[in-house]
CSV table of C-alpha atoms in Angstrom, one decimal:
chain,number,residue,atom,x,y,z
A,1,MET,CA,23.1,-9.1,24.1
A,2,LEU,CA,21.0,-7.2,26.4
A,3,ALA,CA,22.5,-3.8,25.1
A,4,LYS,CA,22.3,-4.4,21.6
A,5,PHE,CA,18.7,-5.7,23.1
A,6,LYS,CA,18.1,-1.6,24.6
A,7,GLU,CA,20.3,-0.2,21.5
A,8,LYS,CA,17.2,-1.7,18.8
A,9,ARG,CA,14.5,0.3,21.7
A,10,ALA,CA,16.5,3.5,22.0
A,11,PHE,CA,15.9,3.7,17.4
A,12,PHE,CA,12.2,1.6,17.4
A,13,ASP,CA,9.5,3.8,16.3
A,14,TYR,CA,7.2,3.9,18.4
A,15,GLY,CA,4.7,6.7,17.3
A,16,LEU,CA,3.5,3.7,14.1
A,17,PHE,CA,4.0,0.7,16.1
A,18,PHE,CA,1.6,2.5,18.7
A,19,THR,CA,-0.4,4.4,15.9
A,20,MET,CA,-1.1,0.5,13.9
A,21,LEU,CA,-1.9,-0.5,17.5
A,22,ILE,CA,-5.2,2.1,17.6
A,23,LEU,CA,-6.2,2.0,14.8
A,24,MET,CA,-6.6,-2.4,14.8
A,25,ALA,CA,-8.6,-1.5,17.6
A,26,ILE,CA,-11.4,0.9,16.7
A,27,SER,CA,-11.0,-1.8,13.8
A,28,THR,CA,-11.6,-5.0,16.1
A,29,VAL,CA,-14.6,-2.7,17.1
A,30,MET,CA,-16.2,-1.7,14.5
A,31,VAL,CA,-15.8,-5.0,12.9
A,32,TYR,CA,-18.1,-6.8,15.6
A,33,SER,CA,-19.9,-3.9,16.1
A,34,ALA,CA,-20.3,-3.3,12.4
A,35,SER,CA,-21.2,-8.1,12.3
A,36,VAL,CA,-22.8,-8.5,15.1
A,37,TRP,CA,-26.6,-8.6,12.6
A,38,ASN,CA,-25.6,-11.2,10.1
A,39,GLY,CA,-27.6,-12.6,7.8
A,40,GLY,CA,-30.3,-12.7,10.5
A,41,ASP,CA,-27.4,-14.5,12.9
A,42,TYR,CA,-27.7,-11.8,15.8
A,43,ALA,CA,-25.5,-11.3,18.0
A,44,ASN,CA,-22.9,-12.4,15.6
A,45,THR,CA,-18.5,-12.8,16.8
A,46,SER,CA,-17.2,-14.9,13.9
A,47,PHE,CA,-16.2,-11.6,12.2
A,48,PHE,CA,-14.8,-10.4,15.7
A,49,GLU,CA,-12.8,-14.0,16.4
A,50,LYS,CA,-11.2,-13.5,13.6
A,51,GLN,CA,-10.3,-10.3,13.4
A,52,LEU,CA,-8.7,-10.6,17.2
A,53,MET,CA,-7.1,-13.8,15.2
A,54,PHE,CA,-5.6,-11.5,12.0
A,55,ASP,CA,-4.2,-8.6,15.4
A,56,ALA,CA,-2.2,-10.7,17.5
A,57,MET,CA,-0.6,-12.7,13.6
A,58,ALA,CA,-0.9,-8.3,12.2
A,59,ILE,CA,1.3,-7.4,15.8
A,60,ALA,CA,4.0,-10.7,16.1
A,61,LEU,CA,4.5,-9.7,12.0
A,62,PHE,CA,5.1,-5.5,12.8
A,63,LEU,CA,7.3,-6.3,16.0
A,64,PHE,CA,9.2,-9.3,13.6
A,65,VAL,CA,9.6,-8.1,10.0
A,66,SER,CA,11.1,-3.8,12.3
A,67,GLN,CA,13.7,-6.1,13.7
A,68,VAL,CA,15.3,-7.3,9.9
A,69,ASN,CA,17.1,-5.4,7.8
A,70,HIS,CA,14.6,-4.0,4.9
A,71,GLU,CA,17.9,-4.3,2.6
A,72,VAL,CA,17.4,-8.3,2.6
A,73,PHE,CA,14.2,-7.8,-0.2
A,74,ARG,CA,16.4,-5.9,-1.9
A,75,GLY,CA,18.2,-8.7,-3.8
A,76,PRO,CA,18.7,-10.0,-6.7
A,77,VAL,CA,17.0,-14.4,-5.4
A,78,ILE,CA,14.8,-13.3,-2.3
A,79,ARG,CA,13.2,-10.0,-5.3
A,80,LEU,CA,13.0,-12.7,-8.1
A,81,LEU,CA,12.1,-15.7,-5.5
A,82,LEU,CA,8.6,-13.2,-4.1
A,83,TYR,CA,8.1,-12.1,-7.5
A,84,ALA,CA,7.2,-15.7,-8.6
A,85,ILE,CA,5.7,-16.6,-5.5
A,86,THR,CA,2.9,-13.3,-5.8
A,87,TRP,CA,2.7,-13.8,-9.5
A,88,LEU,CA,1.7,-18.3,-9.0
A,89,MET,CA,-0.4,-17.0,-7.1
A,90,LEU,CA,-2.0,-14.3,-9.0
A,91,MET,CA,-1.9,-17.6,-11.4
A,92,ALA,CA,-4.3,-19.8,-9.1
A,93,THR,CA,-7.0,-17.0,-8.5
A,94,LEU,CA,-8.0,-17.7,-12.7
A,95,PHE,CA,-8.6,-20.8,-11.1
A,96,SER,CA,-11.2,-20.6,-7.8
A,97,ALA,CA,-15.2,-19.7,-7.5
A,98,PRO,CA,-15.4,-16.2,-8.3
A,99,LEU,CA,-16.2,-14.2,-5.3
A,100,ASN,CA,-18.2,-11.3,-5.5
A,101,GLY,CA,-18.0,-11.1,-9.5
A,102,ALA,CA,-13.8,-11.5,-9.2
A,103,ARG,CA,-11.9,-14.6,-9.2
A,104,ALA,CA,-9.3,-12.6,-6.6
A,105,TRP,CA,-9.3,-14.5,-4.3
A,106,LEU,CA,-7.4,-17.8,-3.0
A,107,ASN,CA,-9.6,-19.7,-0.5
A,108,PHE,CA,-7.4,-21.7,2.7
A,109,GLY,CA,-10.6,-23.4,4.2
A,110,ILE,CA,-10.8,-20.7,7.6
A,111,PHE,CA,-9.6,-17.6,6.0
A,112,LEU,CA,-9.2,-16.3,2.5
A,113,ILE,CA,-5.8,-14.4,1.0
A,114,GLN,CA,-6.1,-11.7,-1.8
A,115,PRO,CA,-2.8,-12.3,-3.5
A,116,ILE,CA,-3.2,-8.3,-5.1
A,117,GLU,CA,-1.7,-7.2,-1.3
A,118,LEU,CA,1.3,-8.4,-0.6
A,119,CYS,CA,1.6,-7.8,-4.8
A,120,LYS,CA,1.1,-3.8,-3.4
A,121,PHE,CA,4.5,-4.8,-1.7
A,122,VAL,CA,6.8,-7.1,-4.1
A,123,LEU,CA,6.3,-3.9,-6.8
A,124,VAL,CA,6.9,-0.4,-5.1
A,125,VAL,CA,10.4,-3.5,-3.5
A,126,GLY,CA,11.3,-4.0,-6.9
A,127,LEU,CA,10.6,-0.1,-8.3
A,128,ALA,CA,13.0,0.6,-5.5
A,129,SER,CA,15.7,-1.4,-6.4
A,130,TYR,CA,15.3,-1.0,-10.6
A,131,PHE,CA,15.8,2.8,-9.4
A,132,ASP,CA,17.9,2.9,-7.0
A,133,GLN,CA,19.7,0.6,-9.6
A,134,LYS,CA,19.2,2.9,-12.4
A,135,HIS,CA,20.9,5.3,-10.7
A,136,LYS,CA,24.1,3.9,-9.2
A,137,GLY,CA,24.7,1.9,-13.0
A,138,LYS,CA,24.7,-0.9,-11.2
A,139,MET,CA,22.1,-3.8,-12.8
A,140,ASP,CA,21.3,-6.6,-11.5
A,141,GLY,CA,18.7,-10.1,-11.9
A,142,VAL,CA,16.1,-10.4,-14.2
A,143,ILE,CA,15.2,-6.7,-14.5
A,144,GLY,CA,19.0,-5.5,-15.3
A,145,ILE,CA,19.0,-9.4,-17.7
A,146,VAL,CA,16.6,-7.1,-19.5
A,147,HIS,CA,18.3,-3.6,-19.3
A,148,HIS,CA,22.0,-5.0,-20.4
A,149,PHE,CA,20.3,-6.7,-23.0
A,150,ILE,CA,18.0,-3.6,-24.1
A,151,HIS,CA,21.7,-1.4,-24.1
A,152,ARG,CA,23.7,-4.4,-25.6
A,153,GLN,CA,21.1,-3.9,-28.6
A,154,ILE,CA,20.5,-0.3,-28.8
A,155,LYS,CA,24.0,1.7,-28.9
A,156,ALA,CA,23.6,5.3,-28.2
A,157,THR,CA,25.0,6.5,-31.2
A,158,SER,CA,22.1,8.6,-32.0
A,159,PRO,CA,19.8,11.3,-30.4
A,160,GLY,CA,16.5,9.5,-31.6
A,161,ARG,CA,18.7,5.8,-29.9
A,162,ARG,CA,19.8,7.7,-26.7
A,163,ILE,CA,15.5,9.2,-26.5
A,164,LEU,CA,15.1,5.2,-27.6
A,165,LEU,CA,17.3,3.8,-24.2
A,166,SER,CA,15.6,6.5,-22.2
A,167,PHE,CA,12.9,6.1,-22.6
A,168,SER,CA,12.8,2.2,-22.9
A,169,ASP,CA,14.9,2.6,-19.0
A,170,TRP,CA,12.3,5.4,-17.4
A,171,ILE,CA,8.9,3.6,-19.0
A,172,LEU,CA,8.7,0.0,-20.9
A,173,ILE,CA,11.0,-1.5,-18.3
A,174,PRO,CA,9.5,-1.0,-15.1
A,175,MET,CA,5.9,-1.3,-16.6
A,176,VAL,CA,6.9,-4.4,-19.0
A,177,VAL,CA,9.3,-6.5,-16.7
A,178,LEU,CA,7.3,-5.6,-13.3
A,179,LEU,CA,3.9,-4.3,-13.6
A,180,ALA,CA,2.6,-5.7,-17.2
A,181,PRO,CA,3.3,-9.9,-15.7
A,182,TYR,CA,1.0,-8.6,-13.1
A,183,ALA,CA,-1.4,-7.3,-14.6
A,184,ILE,CA,-2.2,-9.7,-17.5
A,185,ILE,CA,-3.8,-11.5,-14.2
A,186,ILE,CA,-5.3,-9.1,-12.6
A,187,ARG,CA,-7.3,-8.5,-15.4
A,188,MET,CA,-8.4,-11.6,-16.1
A,189,GLN,CA,-9.8,-12.2,-12.5
A,190,PRO,CA,-10.9,-9.5,-13.6
A,191,ASP,CA,-9.8,-6.7,-9.9
A,192,ASP,CA,-9.6,-3.1,-11.9
A,193,GLY,CA,-9.6,-1.5,-8.6
A,194,GLY,CA,-6.8,-3.2,-7.5
A,195,LEU,CA,-5.4,-3.2,-11.4
A,196,PHE,CA,-6.1,1.0,-10.8
A,197,ILE,CA,-4.0,0.9,-7.9
A,198,LEU,CA,-1.5,-0.9,-8.9
A,199,LEU,CA,-1.0,1.8,-11.8
A,200,LEU,CA,-1.5,4.5,-9.1
A,201,ILE,CA,2.1,3.3,-7.0
A,202,THR,CA,4.1,2.8,-10.7
A,203,ALA,CA,3.3,6.5,-12.0
A,204,MET,CA,3.8,7.4,-7.7
A,205,ILE,CA,6.9,6.7,-7.9
A,206,LEU,CA,7.9,7.5,-11.4
A,207,PHE,CA,6.5,11.4,-10.6
A,208,ALA,CA,8.9,10.8,-6.6
A,209,VAL,CA,12.5,9.7,-8.2
A,210,GLY,CA,12.6,12.3,-10.7
A,211,LEU,CA,10.5,12.0,-14.5
A,212,PRO,CA,12.7,13.3,-17.2
A,213,SER,CA,9.2,16.5,-17.8
A,214,GLY,CA,9.4,15.3,-21.0
A,215,TYR,CA,7.7,11.9,-20.0
A,216,ILE,CA,5.7,13.7,-18.1
A,217,MET,CA,4.5,15.8,-20.4
A,218,LEU,CA,4.0,12.8,-23.0
A,219,CYS,CA,2.1,11.5,-19.8
A,220,VAL,CA,-0.4,14.5,-19.7
A,221,ILE,CA,-1.4,13.4,-23.6
A,222,THR,CA,-1.5,9.9,-23.8
A,223,VAL,CA,-3.1,10.1,-20.1
A,224,PRO,CA,-7.0,10.7,-21.6
A,225,ILE,CA,-6.7,8.7,-24.9
A,226,ILE,CA,-6.1,6.1,-22.9
A,227,PHE,CA,-9.3,7.0,-20.7
A,228,MET,CA,-11.1,7.4,-23.5
A,229,TYR,CA,-10.0,4.0,-24.7
A,230,ALA,CA,-10.8,2.1,-21.6
A,231,TRP,CA,-14.3,3.8,-21.6
A,232,ASN,CA,-14.9,2.2,-24.2
A,233,ASN,CA,-14.2,-0.9,-24.1
A,234,PHE,CA,-16.0,-1.2,-20.0
A,235,SER,CA,-17.8,-3.7,-19.5
A,236,ASP,CA,-21.2,-3.8,-18.8
A,237,ASN,CA,-21.5,-3.9,-14.9
A,238,GLN,CA,-18.5,-1.7,-15.1
A,239,MET,CA,-20.5,1.4,-16.6
A,240,GLN,CA,-23.6,0.1,-14.4
A,241,ARG,CA,-20.9,0.4,-11.4
A,242,ILE,CA,-19.7,4.2,-12.9
A,243,GLN,CA,-23.7,5.4,-13.5
A,244,ALA,CA,-24.0,4.1,-10.4
A,245,SER,CA,-21.5,6.6,-8.8
A,246,LEU,CA,-22.9,9.2,-10.7
A,247,ASN,CA,-26.7,8.4,-9.7
A,248,PRO,CA,-26.9,5.5,-7.3
A,249,PHE,CA,-31.1,6.0,-8.1
A,250,LEU,CA,-30.4,5.2,-11.6
A,251,ASP,CA,-30.6,1.4,-10.1
A,252,ALA,CA,-31.8,1.8,-6.4
A,253,GLU,CA,-32.5,-2.1,-6.5
A,254,GLY,CA,-28.6,-2.7,-7.6
A,255,LYS,CA,-25.6,-1.4,-7.8
A,256,GLY,CA,-27.1,1.6,-6.8
A,257,TYR,CA,-28.0,-0.2,-3.8
A,258,GLN,CA,-24.7,-0.1,-1.3
A,259,LEU,CA,-24.1,3.3,-2.5
A,260,ILE,CA,-27.8,4.3,-1.4
A,261,ASN,CA,-27.5,3.1,2.3
A,262,SER,CA,-24.1,4.0,3.0
A,263,VAL,CA,-25.0,7.5,2.7
A,264,ILE,CA,-27.5,7.1,4.5
A,265,SER,CA,-25.7,5.7,7.3
A,266,ILE,CA,-23.4,9.5,6.4
A,267,ALA,CA,-26.4,11.1,6.9
A,268,HIS,CA,-27.0,9.3,10.1
A,269,GLY,CA,-24.5,9.8,11.7
A,270,GLY,CA,-23.7,13.7,11.7
A,271,LEU,CA,-20.9,15.0,13.9
A,272,PHE,CA,-21.6,12.7,16.7
A,273,GLY,CA,-23.2,9.4,15.5
A,274,VAL,CA,-25.6,8.1,16.7
A,275,GLY,CA,-24.1,5.9,19.6
A,276,LEU,CA,-21.7,3.4,19.1
A,277,GLY,CA,-23.2,0.1,18.4
A,278,ASN,CA,-26.7,1.7,17.6
A,279,SER,CA,-26.7,1.4,13.1
A,280,PHE,CA,-28.8,1.3,11.8
A,281,GLN,CA,-28.4,0.7,8.6
A,282,LYS,CA,-26.0,-2.7,9.5
A,283,TYR,CA,-29.1,-4.7,9.6
A,284,GLY,CA,-29.1,-5.9,6.0
A,285,TYR,CA,-29.9,-2.3,4.5
A,286,LEU,CA,-26.2,-2.5,4.5
A,287,PRO,CA,-24.8,-5.6,2.7
A,288,GLU,CA,-20.5,-6.3,3.9
A,289,PRO,CA,-21.3,-3.2,6.4
A,290,GLU,CA,-17.7,-4.9,8.2
A,291,THR,CA,-15.2,-4.8,4.9
A,292,ASP,CA,-15.3,-1.9,2.3
A,293,TYR,CA,-18.0,0.4,3.9
A,294,ILE,CA,-17.4,-0.8,7.1
A,295,MET,CA,-15.8,4.0,7.6
A,296,SER,CA,-19.8,4.3,6.8
A,297,ILE,CA,-20.3,2.1,10.0
A,298,ILE,CA,-18.2,4.4,12.1
A,299,SER,CA,-19.5,7.3,9.7
A,300,GLU,CA,-22.9,6.5,11.5
A,301,GLU,CA,-21.9,5.7,15.1
A,302,LEU,CA,-19.6,8.3,15.8
A,303,GLY,CA,-20.2,10.7,13.6
A,304,PHE,CA,-17.9,13.0,11.8
A,305,VAL,CA,-15.6,13.2,15.0
A,306,GLY,CA,-15.7,9.8,14.8
A,307,VAL,CA,-14.1,9.5,10.7
A,308,LEU,CA,-12.0,12.8,11.2
A,309,VAL,CA,-10.3,10.5,14.2
A,310,VAL,CA,-9.8,7.2,11.9
A,311,LEU,CA,-8.3,9.6,8.8
A,312,GLY,CA,-6.1,11.3,11.2
A,313,LEU,CA,-4.3,8.3,12.4
A,314,LEU,CA,-4.3,7.9,8.4
A,315,PHE,CA,-2.8,11.0,7.7
A,316,TYR,CA,0.1,10.1,10.6
A,317,LEU,CA,1.3,7.3,8.9
A,318,MET,CA,1.3,9.0,5.3
A,319,ILE,CA,3.3,11.6,6.7
A,320,GLN,CA,5.3,9.4,9.3
A,321,GLY,CA,6.6,8.1,5.7
A,322,ALA,CA,7.3,11.0,3.6
A,323,ILE,CA,9.3,11.8,6.6
A,324,ILE,CA,10.9,9.1,6.7
A,325,ALA,CA,11.4,8.6,2.7
A,326,ASN,CA,12.7,12.4,3.0
A,327,ARG,CA,15.7,11.3,5.7
A,328,CYS,CA,17.1,7.7,3.8
A,329,VAL,CA,20.5,8.6,1.9
A,330,SER,CA,19.6,6.0,-0.1
A,331,ILE,CA,17.0,6.4,-2.8
A,332,TYR,CA,16.0,2.3,-2.3
A,333,SER,CA,15.0,2.9,0.8
A,334,SER,CA,13.2,5.8,-0.4
A,335,MET,CA,11.6,5.0,-2.5
A,336,LEU,CA,10.3,2.6,-0.7
A,337,ALA,CA,9.6,4.2,2.4
A,338,LEU,CA,7.5,6.3,0.6
A,339,GLY,CA,5.7,3.6,-1.7
A,340,ILE,CA,4.5,1.5,1.3
A,341,SER,CA,2.9,5.7,2.8
A,342,GLY,CA,1.6,5.9,-1.0
A,343,ILE,CA,-0.2,2.4,-0.9
A,344,ILE,CA,-2.0,3.9,2.7
A,345,PHE,CA,-3.1,7.5,0.9
A,346,ILE,CA,-3.9,5.5,-3.3
A,347,GLN,CA,-5.9,2.9,-0.9
A,348,THR,CA,-7.9,5.3,1.9
A,349,CYS,CA,-9.0,7.7,-0.3
A,350,ILE,CA,-10.2,5.7,-3.3
A,351,ASN,CA,-12.6,3.8,-0.1
A,352,ILE,CA,-13.5,7.3,1.1
A,353,ALA,CA,-14.2,8.0,-2.0
A,354,ALA,CA,-16.4,5.0,-2.8
A,355,MET,CA,-18.4,5.4,0.3
A,356,SER,CA,-19.7,8.6,-0.5
A,357,GLY,CA,-20.5,8.4,-4.8
A,358,LEU,CA,-17.5,10.1,-5.7
A,359,PHE,CA,-16.0,7.3,-7.3
A,360,PRO,CA,-17.3,3.7,-8.2
A,361,GLY,CA,-17.4,1.3,-5.7
A,362,THR,CA,-13.9,-1.0,-6.6
A,363,GLY,CA,-13.7,-3.8,-3.1
A,364,VAL,CA,-10.3,-1.5,-1.9
A,365,THR,CA,-10.5,-2.1,1.2
A,366,LEU,CA,-9.4,0.7,4.6
A,367,PRO,CA,-6.2,-0.1,5.5
A,368,PHE,CA,-5.9,-1.3,8.5
A,369,ILE,CA,-9.7,-0.7,9.6
A,370,SER,CA,-11.2,-3.1,7.1
A,371,TYR,CA,-12.2,-6.8,8.3
A,372,GLY,CA,-9.3,-9.8,6.8
A,373,GLY,CA,-6.7,-10.9,6.6
A,374,SER,CA,-4.1,-10.2,3.7
A,375,SER,CA,-4.6,-6.4,3.8
A,376,LEU,CA,-4.3,-6.7,8.1
A,377,LEU,CA,-1.8,-8.3,7.0
A,378,VAL,CA,0.5,-7.6,4.1
A,379,MET,CA,0.3,-3.7,5.7
A,380,SER,CA,1.2,-4.7,9.4
A,381,THR,CA,4.6,-6.0,7.6
A,382,MET,CA,4.8,-3.3,4.9
A,383,LEU,CA,4.6,-1.1,8.3
A,384,GLY,CA,7.3,-3.4,10.1
A,385,VAL,CA,9.8,-2.2,7.0
A,386,MET,CA,8.8,1.0,7.2
A,387,ALA,CA,9.6,1.2,10.9
A,388,ASN,CA,12.6,-0.2,10.2
A,389,ILE,CA,14.2,2.2,7.9
A,390,SER,CA,12.9,5.0,10.1
A,391,MET,CA,15.4,2.6,13.1
A,392,GLN,CA,18.4,2.9,10.8
A,393,ASN,CA,17.7,6.4,10.0
A,394,LYS,CA,17.8,7.2,13.4
A,395,TYR,CA,21.1,4.7,14.2
A,396,ARG,CA,23.3,6.7,11.1
A,397,VAL,CA,21.3,10.2,12.6
A,398,ALA,CA,22.9,9.6,16.0
A,399,TYR,CA,26.1,7.8,14.6
A,400,GLN,CA,26.3,11.0,12.6
A,401,LYS,CA,26.7,13.1,16.2
A,402,GLU,CA,28.7,10.6,17.9
A,403,VAL,CA,31.5,11.1,15.7
A,404,ARG,CA,31.0,14.6,15.3
A,405,ILE,CA,31.2,14.4,19.3
A,406,ALA,CA,34.6,12.6,19.6
A,407,ARG,CA,35.9,15.0,16.8
A,408,SER,CA,35.5,18.1,18.6
A,409,MET,CA,36.5,16.9,21.6
A,410,SER,CA,39.6,15.4,19.6
A,411,ALA,CA,40.4,18.7,17.9
A,412,THR,CA,40.1,20.2,21.8
A,413,SER,CA,42.9,18.0,22.8
A,414,SER,CA,44.7,18.3,20.3
A,415,LEU,CA,44.8,22.4,20.7
A,416,THR,CA,45.4,22.5,24.6
A,417,LYS,CA,47.9,19.9,24.0
A,418,GLY,CA,49.4,22.4,21.5
A,419,GLY,CA,49.1,25.5,23.6
A,420,ALA,CA,50.8,23.5,26.6
A,421,SER,CA,54.1,23.3,24.7
A,422,VAL,CA,54.6,25.8,23.6
A,423,ASP,CA,54.5,28.0,27.0
């Protein structure tokens, strides 16, 4: 047992683990600083105490999941169970009390859960598993049943039918079976930021797995059409958010209020910041600064240098995810690692763009930094999965190296014995 523990420790991805710990440490300090004045309650520590609890849970989840074979998630029963649970959780949000204009949360008393955070991971698992099965020509689970049904109904007897089947395999099945059930409920909440992330995750994996060039051209043509349709069907609240991101002073006391104060925080911080704990905007000017706009407080207190440190740590996780994905031998493992790093990348970009006015505010958290349990616990779980993939890659490389050495020694030994017999 001790030998097995030492073997696992030898392949453990300390880079991912310690980067996560540093990000969580920065987050905890900044959550305390940002929430120290909560609606006039000075020296408030409730957010800080809860964040410490979330940190402990996140570390435990990472360590546990990193030791669980990531292949377990590709089993048809596990996939169906995860999908059903997350879909039912999304459904339950429709009967919950609205928060910030959306029914996207489930209230469990001491903490809130946002089901879409878990949906992101389940979607990546589903897409990675589907395209791996598609590549191998062996389908299982519900998505396999749908695939077999379509292929039984439509025989590839003509070029038109072959194109239709190809479109079904590449676009229709992933979109309708995996994405659409989530998208319908999320649109009813509504959580447009979350839905946008799911769309980007799907598109990223489609391109990464080798979407045919014909469909890429189709996307180039249809995306502007879809955008125009969406633009003409945005609600008044959505249009106000978009206008506020373009010119927040059009509604300085309303939709543009948070962005204006976020930009003031960024400008006030300068290069090195005003000092830890010395933010002025957190005193009632920037609403809920510990959540989606926590990077504004980091920018004000730690300056541009502090922002670069946080972004550097996050981009290290993204780059490592891409490296791990590139070293995988199966499409499933590769797309799973790439999907997880992609979620970190997408959410980081959207959050930074929203706090600086380059993108409408959508309530997207900054991975490992924003206050809250849902995002942190799911992110740590996904990073644990990535760590397990990394460990298996390292183990495979080490095993192959040992095999090569053993074969080389065996060949050398055979040559020596052969030479001795000739003499």
